[in-house]
Coordinates of C-alpha atoms in Angstrom, one line a residue:
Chain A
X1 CA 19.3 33.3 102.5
X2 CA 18.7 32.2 98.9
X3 CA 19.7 28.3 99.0
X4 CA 22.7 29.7 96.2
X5 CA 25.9 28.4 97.7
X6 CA 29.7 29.4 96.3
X7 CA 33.1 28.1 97.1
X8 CA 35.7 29.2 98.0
X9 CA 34.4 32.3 100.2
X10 CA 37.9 33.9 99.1
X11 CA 41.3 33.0 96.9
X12 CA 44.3 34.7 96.2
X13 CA 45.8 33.5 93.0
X14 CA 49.4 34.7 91.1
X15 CA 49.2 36.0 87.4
X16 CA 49.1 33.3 85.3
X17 CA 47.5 31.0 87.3
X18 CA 44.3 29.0 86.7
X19 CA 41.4 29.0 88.9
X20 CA 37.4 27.6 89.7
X21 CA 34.6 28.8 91.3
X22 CA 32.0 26.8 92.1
X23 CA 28.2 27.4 92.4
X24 CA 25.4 25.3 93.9
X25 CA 22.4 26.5 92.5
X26 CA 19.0 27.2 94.3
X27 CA 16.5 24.0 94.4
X28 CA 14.0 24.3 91.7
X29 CA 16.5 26.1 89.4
X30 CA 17.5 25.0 86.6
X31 CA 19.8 28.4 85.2
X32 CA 22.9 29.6 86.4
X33 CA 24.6 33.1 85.5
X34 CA 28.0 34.6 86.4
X35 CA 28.9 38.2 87.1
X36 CA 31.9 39.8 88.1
X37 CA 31.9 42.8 90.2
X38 CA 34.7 45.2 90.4
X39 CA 35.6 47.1 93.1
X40 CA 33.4 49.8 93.3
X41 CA 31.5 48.7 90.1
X42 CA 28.4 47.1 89.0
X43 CA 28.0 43.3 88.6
X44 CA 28.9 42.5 84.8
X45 CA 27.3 39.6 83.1
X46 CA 30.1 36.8 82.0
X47 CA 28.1 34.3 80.7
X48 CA 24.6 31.9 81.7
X49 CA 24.0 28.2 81.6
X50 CA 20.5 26.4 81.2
X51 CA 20.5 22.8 79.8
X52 CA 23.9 22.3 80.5
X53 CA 24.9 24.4 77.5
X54 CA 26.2 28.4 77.8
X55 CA 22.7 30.1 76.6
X56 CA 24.8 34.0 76.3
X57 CA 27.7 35.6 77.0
X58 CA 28.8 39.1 77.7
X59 CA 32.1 40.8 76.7
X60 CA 34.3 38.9 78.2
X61 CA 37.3 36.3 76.7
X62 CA 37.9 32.6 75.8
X63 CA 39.8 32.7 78.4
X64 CA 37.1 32.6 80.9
X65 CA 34.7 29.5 80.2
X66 CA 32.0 27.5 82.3
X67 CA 30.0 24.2 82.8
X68 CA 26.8 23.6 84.1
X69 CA 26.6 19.7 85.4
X70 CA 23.2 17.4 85.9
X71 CA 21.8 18.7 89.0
X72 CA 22.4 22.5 87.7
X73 CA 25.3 23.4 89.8
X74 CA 28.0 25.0 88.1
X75 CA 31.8 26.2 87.8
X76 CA 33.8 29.1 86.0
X77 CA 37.2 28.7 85.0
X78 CA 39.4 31.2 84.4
X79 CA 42.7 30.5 82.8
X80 CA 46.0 32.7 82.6
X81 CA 44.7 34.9 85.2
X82 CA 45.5 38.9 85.1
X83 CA 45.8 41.4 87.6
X84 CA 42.0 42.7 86.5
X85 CA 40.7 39.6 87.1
X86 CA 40.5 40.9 90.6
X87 CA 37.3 40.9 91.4
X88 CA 34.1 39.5 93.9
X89 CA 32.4 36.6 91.3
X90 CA 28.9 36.6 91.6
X91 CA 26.8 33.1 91.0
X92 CA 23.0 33.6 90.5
X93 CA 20.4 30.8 89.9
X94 CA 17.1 31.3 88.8
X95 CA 14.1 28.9 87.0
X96 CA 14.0 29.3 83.0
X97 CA 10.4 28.4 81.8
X98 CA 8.1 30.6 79.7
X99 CA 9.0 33.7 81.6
X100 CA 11.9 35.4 82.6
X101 CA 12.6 34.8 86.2
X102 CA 13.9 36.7 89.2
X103 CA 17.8 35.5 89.5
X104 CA 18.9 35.1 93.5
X105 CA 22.3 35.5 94.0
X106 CA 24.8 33.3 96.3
X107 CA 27.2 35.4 98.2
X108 CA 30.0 35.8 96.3
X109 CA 33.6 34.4 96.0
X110 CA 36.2 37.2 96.3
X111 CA 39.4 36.8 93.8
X112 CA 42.9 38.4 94.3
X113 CA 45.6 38.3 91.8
X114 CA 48.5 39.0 92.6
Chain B
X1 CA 21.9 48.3 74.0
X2 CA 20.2 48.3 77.3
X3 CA 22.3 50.7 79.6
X4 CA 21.4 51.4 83.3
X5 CA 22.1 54.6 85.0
X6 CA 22.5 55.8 88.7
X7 CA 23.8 59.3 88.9
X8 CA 24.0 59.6 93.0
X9 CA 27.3 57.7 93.9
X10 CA 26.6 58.2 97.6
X11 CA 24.0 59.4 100.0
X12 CA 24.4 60.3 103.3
X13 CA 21.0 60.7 105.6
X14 CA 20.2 60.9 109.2
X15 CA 17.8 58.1 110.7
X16 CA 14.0 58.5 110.0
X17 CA 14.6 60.7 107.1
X18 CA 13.1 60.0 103.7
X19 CA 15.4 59.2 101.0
X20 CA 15.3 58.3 97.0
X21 CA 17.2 56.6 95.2
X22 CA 17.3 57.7 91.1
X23 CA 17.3 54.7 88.2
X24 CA 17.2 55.8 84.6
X25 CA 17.3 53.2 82.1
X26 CA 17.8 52.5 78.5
X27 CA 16.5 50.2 76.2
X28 CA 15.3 49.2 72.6
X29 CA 12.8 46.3 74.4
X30 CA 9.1 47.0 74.1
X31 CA 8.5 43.9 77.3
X32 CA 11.6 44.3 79.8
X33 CA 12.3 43.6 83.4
X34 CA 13.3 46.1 86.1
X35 CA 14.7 45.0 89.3
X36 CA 16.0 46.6 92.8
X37 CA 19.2 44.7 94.6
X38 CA 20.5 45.3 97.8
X39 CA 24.2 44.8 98.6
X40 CA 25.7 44.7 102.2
X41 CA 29.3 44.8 103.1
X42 CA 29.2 41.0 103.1
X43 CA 28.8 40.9 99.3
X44 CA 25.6 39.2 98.3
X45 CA 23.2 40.6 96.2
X46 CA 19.4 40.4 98.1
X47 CA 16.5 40.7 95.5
X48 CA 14.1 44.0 96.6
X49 CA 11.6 44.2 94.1
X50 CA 10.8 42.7 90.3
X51 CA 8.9 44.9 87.7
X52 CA 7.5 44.1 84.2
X53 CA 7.2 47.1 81.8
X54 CA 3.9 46.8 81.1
X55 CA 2.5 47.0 84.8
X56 CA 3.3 50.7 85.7
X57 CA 1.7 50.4 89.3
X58 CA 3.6 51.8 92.0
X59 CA 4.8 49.0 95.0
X60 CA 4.9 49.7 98.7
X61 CA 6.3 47.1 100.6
X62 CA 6.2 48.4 104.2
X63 CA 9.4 50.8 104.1
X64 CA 9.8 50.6 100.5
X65 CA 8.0 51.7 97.8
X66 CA 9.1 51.9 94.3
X67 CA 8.1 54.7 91.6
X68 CA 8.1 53.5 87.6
X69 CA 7.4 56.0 85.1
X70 CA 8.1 54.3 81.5
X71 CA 7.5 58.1 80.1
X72 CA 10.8 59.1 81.7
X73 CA 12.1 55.5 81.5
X74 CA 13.2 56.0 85.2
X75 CA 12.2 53.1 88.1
X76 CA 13.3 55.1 91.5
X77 CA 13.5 53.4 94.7
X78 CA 12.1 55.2 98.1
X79 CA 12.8 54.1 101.8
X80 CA 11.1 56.0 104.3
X81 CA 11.9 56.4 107.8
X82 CA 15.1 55.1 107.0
X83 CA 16.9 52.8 109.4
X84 CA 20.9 52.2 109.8
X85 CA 20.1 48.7 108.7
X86 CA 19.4 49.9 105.2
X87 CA 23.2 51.1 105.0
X88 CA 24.1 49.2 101.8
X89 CA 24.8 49.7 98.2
X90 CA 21.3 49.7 96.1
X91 CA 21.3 48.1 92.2
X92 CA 19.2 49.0 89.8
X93 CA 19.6 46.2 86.8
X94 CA 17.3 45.6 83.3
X95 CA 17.2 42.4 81.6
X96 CA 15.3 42.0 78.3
X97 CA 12.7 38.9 77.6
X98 CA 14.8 37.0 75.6
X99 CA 17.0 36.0 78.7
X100 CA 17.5 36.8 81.8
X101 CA 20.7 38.6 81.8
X102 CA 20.7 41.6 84.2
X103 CA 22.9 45.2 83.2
X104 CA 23.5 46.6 86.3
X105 CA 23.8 51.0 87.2
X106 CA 26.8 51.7 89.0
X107 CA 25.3 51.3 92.7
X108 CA 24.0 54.2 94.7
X109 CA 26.3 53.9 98.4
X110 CA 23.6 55.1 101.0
X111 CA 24.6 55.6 104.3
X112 CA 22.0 55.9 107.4
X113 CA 23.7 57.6 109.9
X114 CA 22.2 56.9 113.7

């Protein structure tokens, strides 16, 4: 096991809806990134947090924003929720320093809309 | 753009055989990051192997041993003596130096069949 923890495991949500996910990140970490993996797809890179501040974001909308707190955990948010937001959400901490570091992945929270 | 390609969907072998698993990759990076993931049913992503671009050594690690050839831009992914353990979809994913975010293929769905 990495030491990345996510919550809830699994969520079914109605279009329109608002939802968080959650992310504990690995000790020693200090960078959290979000994916979202569509059935039968490859993860795809949301957005990543070091510093508390979002440090890149991939094509995805306004609509879906983040926070990275003190001790490096971290949430997504995800407002006005569509039927493609169906999807497992992938949390994955790694250490930012003067290399690029190997990210470790928690296991997932699974998201049904409905 | 960095783009990440695995043409075979899905392989099917029989224990102990040999198999390879085919990552081509894309990129406009002179230093970039190569990485294998393997996904079980249960969702999360398990980190297989890091590679830099500018260390072209082959890796064996017991099982595994991974084959990058920057002429072809390809980074392919060999389990011998496969077990039914290794049933899981394999990730090839790229990130750049100037952050860590990964672009992940499509997944390659191998099944060990006892």
């Amino acid at each position: 096991e990495t030491g990345v923890t996510q919550s809830p495991t699994h969520l079914i949500k109605t279009r329109g809806q608002q939802v968080t996910l959650r992310c504990s990140s690995q000790s020693g970490h200090n960078t959290v990134s979000w994916y979202q993996q569509a059935l039968g797809q490859g993860p795809q890179f949301i957005f990543q947090y070091y510093r508390e501040e979002e440090n890149g974001r991939g094509n995805f909308p306004p609509r879906f924003s983040g926070l990275q707190f003190p001790n490096y955990s971290s949430e997504l948010n995800v407002n006005a929720l569509e039927l493609d937001d169906s999807a497992l959400y992938l949390c994955a901490s790694s250490y930012s320093g003067s290399t690029v570091e190997t990210q470790y992945f928690g296991p997932g929270t699974r998201l049904l809309v409905l | 753009a960095q783009k990440v390609t695995q043409a075979q969907t899905e392989i099917s072998v029989v224990e102990k055989e040999d198999v390879t698993l085919d990552c081509v990759y894309e990129t406009r990076d002179t230093t970039y990051y190569l990485f294998w993931y393997k996904q079980p049913p249960s969702g999360e992503l398990v980190f297989l192997i890091r590679r830099n671009s500018f260390d072209e050594q082959n890796e064996i690690s017991g099982r595994y041993s991974w084959n990058f050839q920057k002429s072809t831009s390809s980074f392919n992914f060999t389990i011998t003596a496969s077990q039914v353990v290794d049933s899981a979809v394999y990730f090839c994913a790229l990130s750049e130096t100037s952050g860590s975010r990964l672009t992940f293929g499509e997944g390659t769905q191998l099944t060990v069949n006892p």
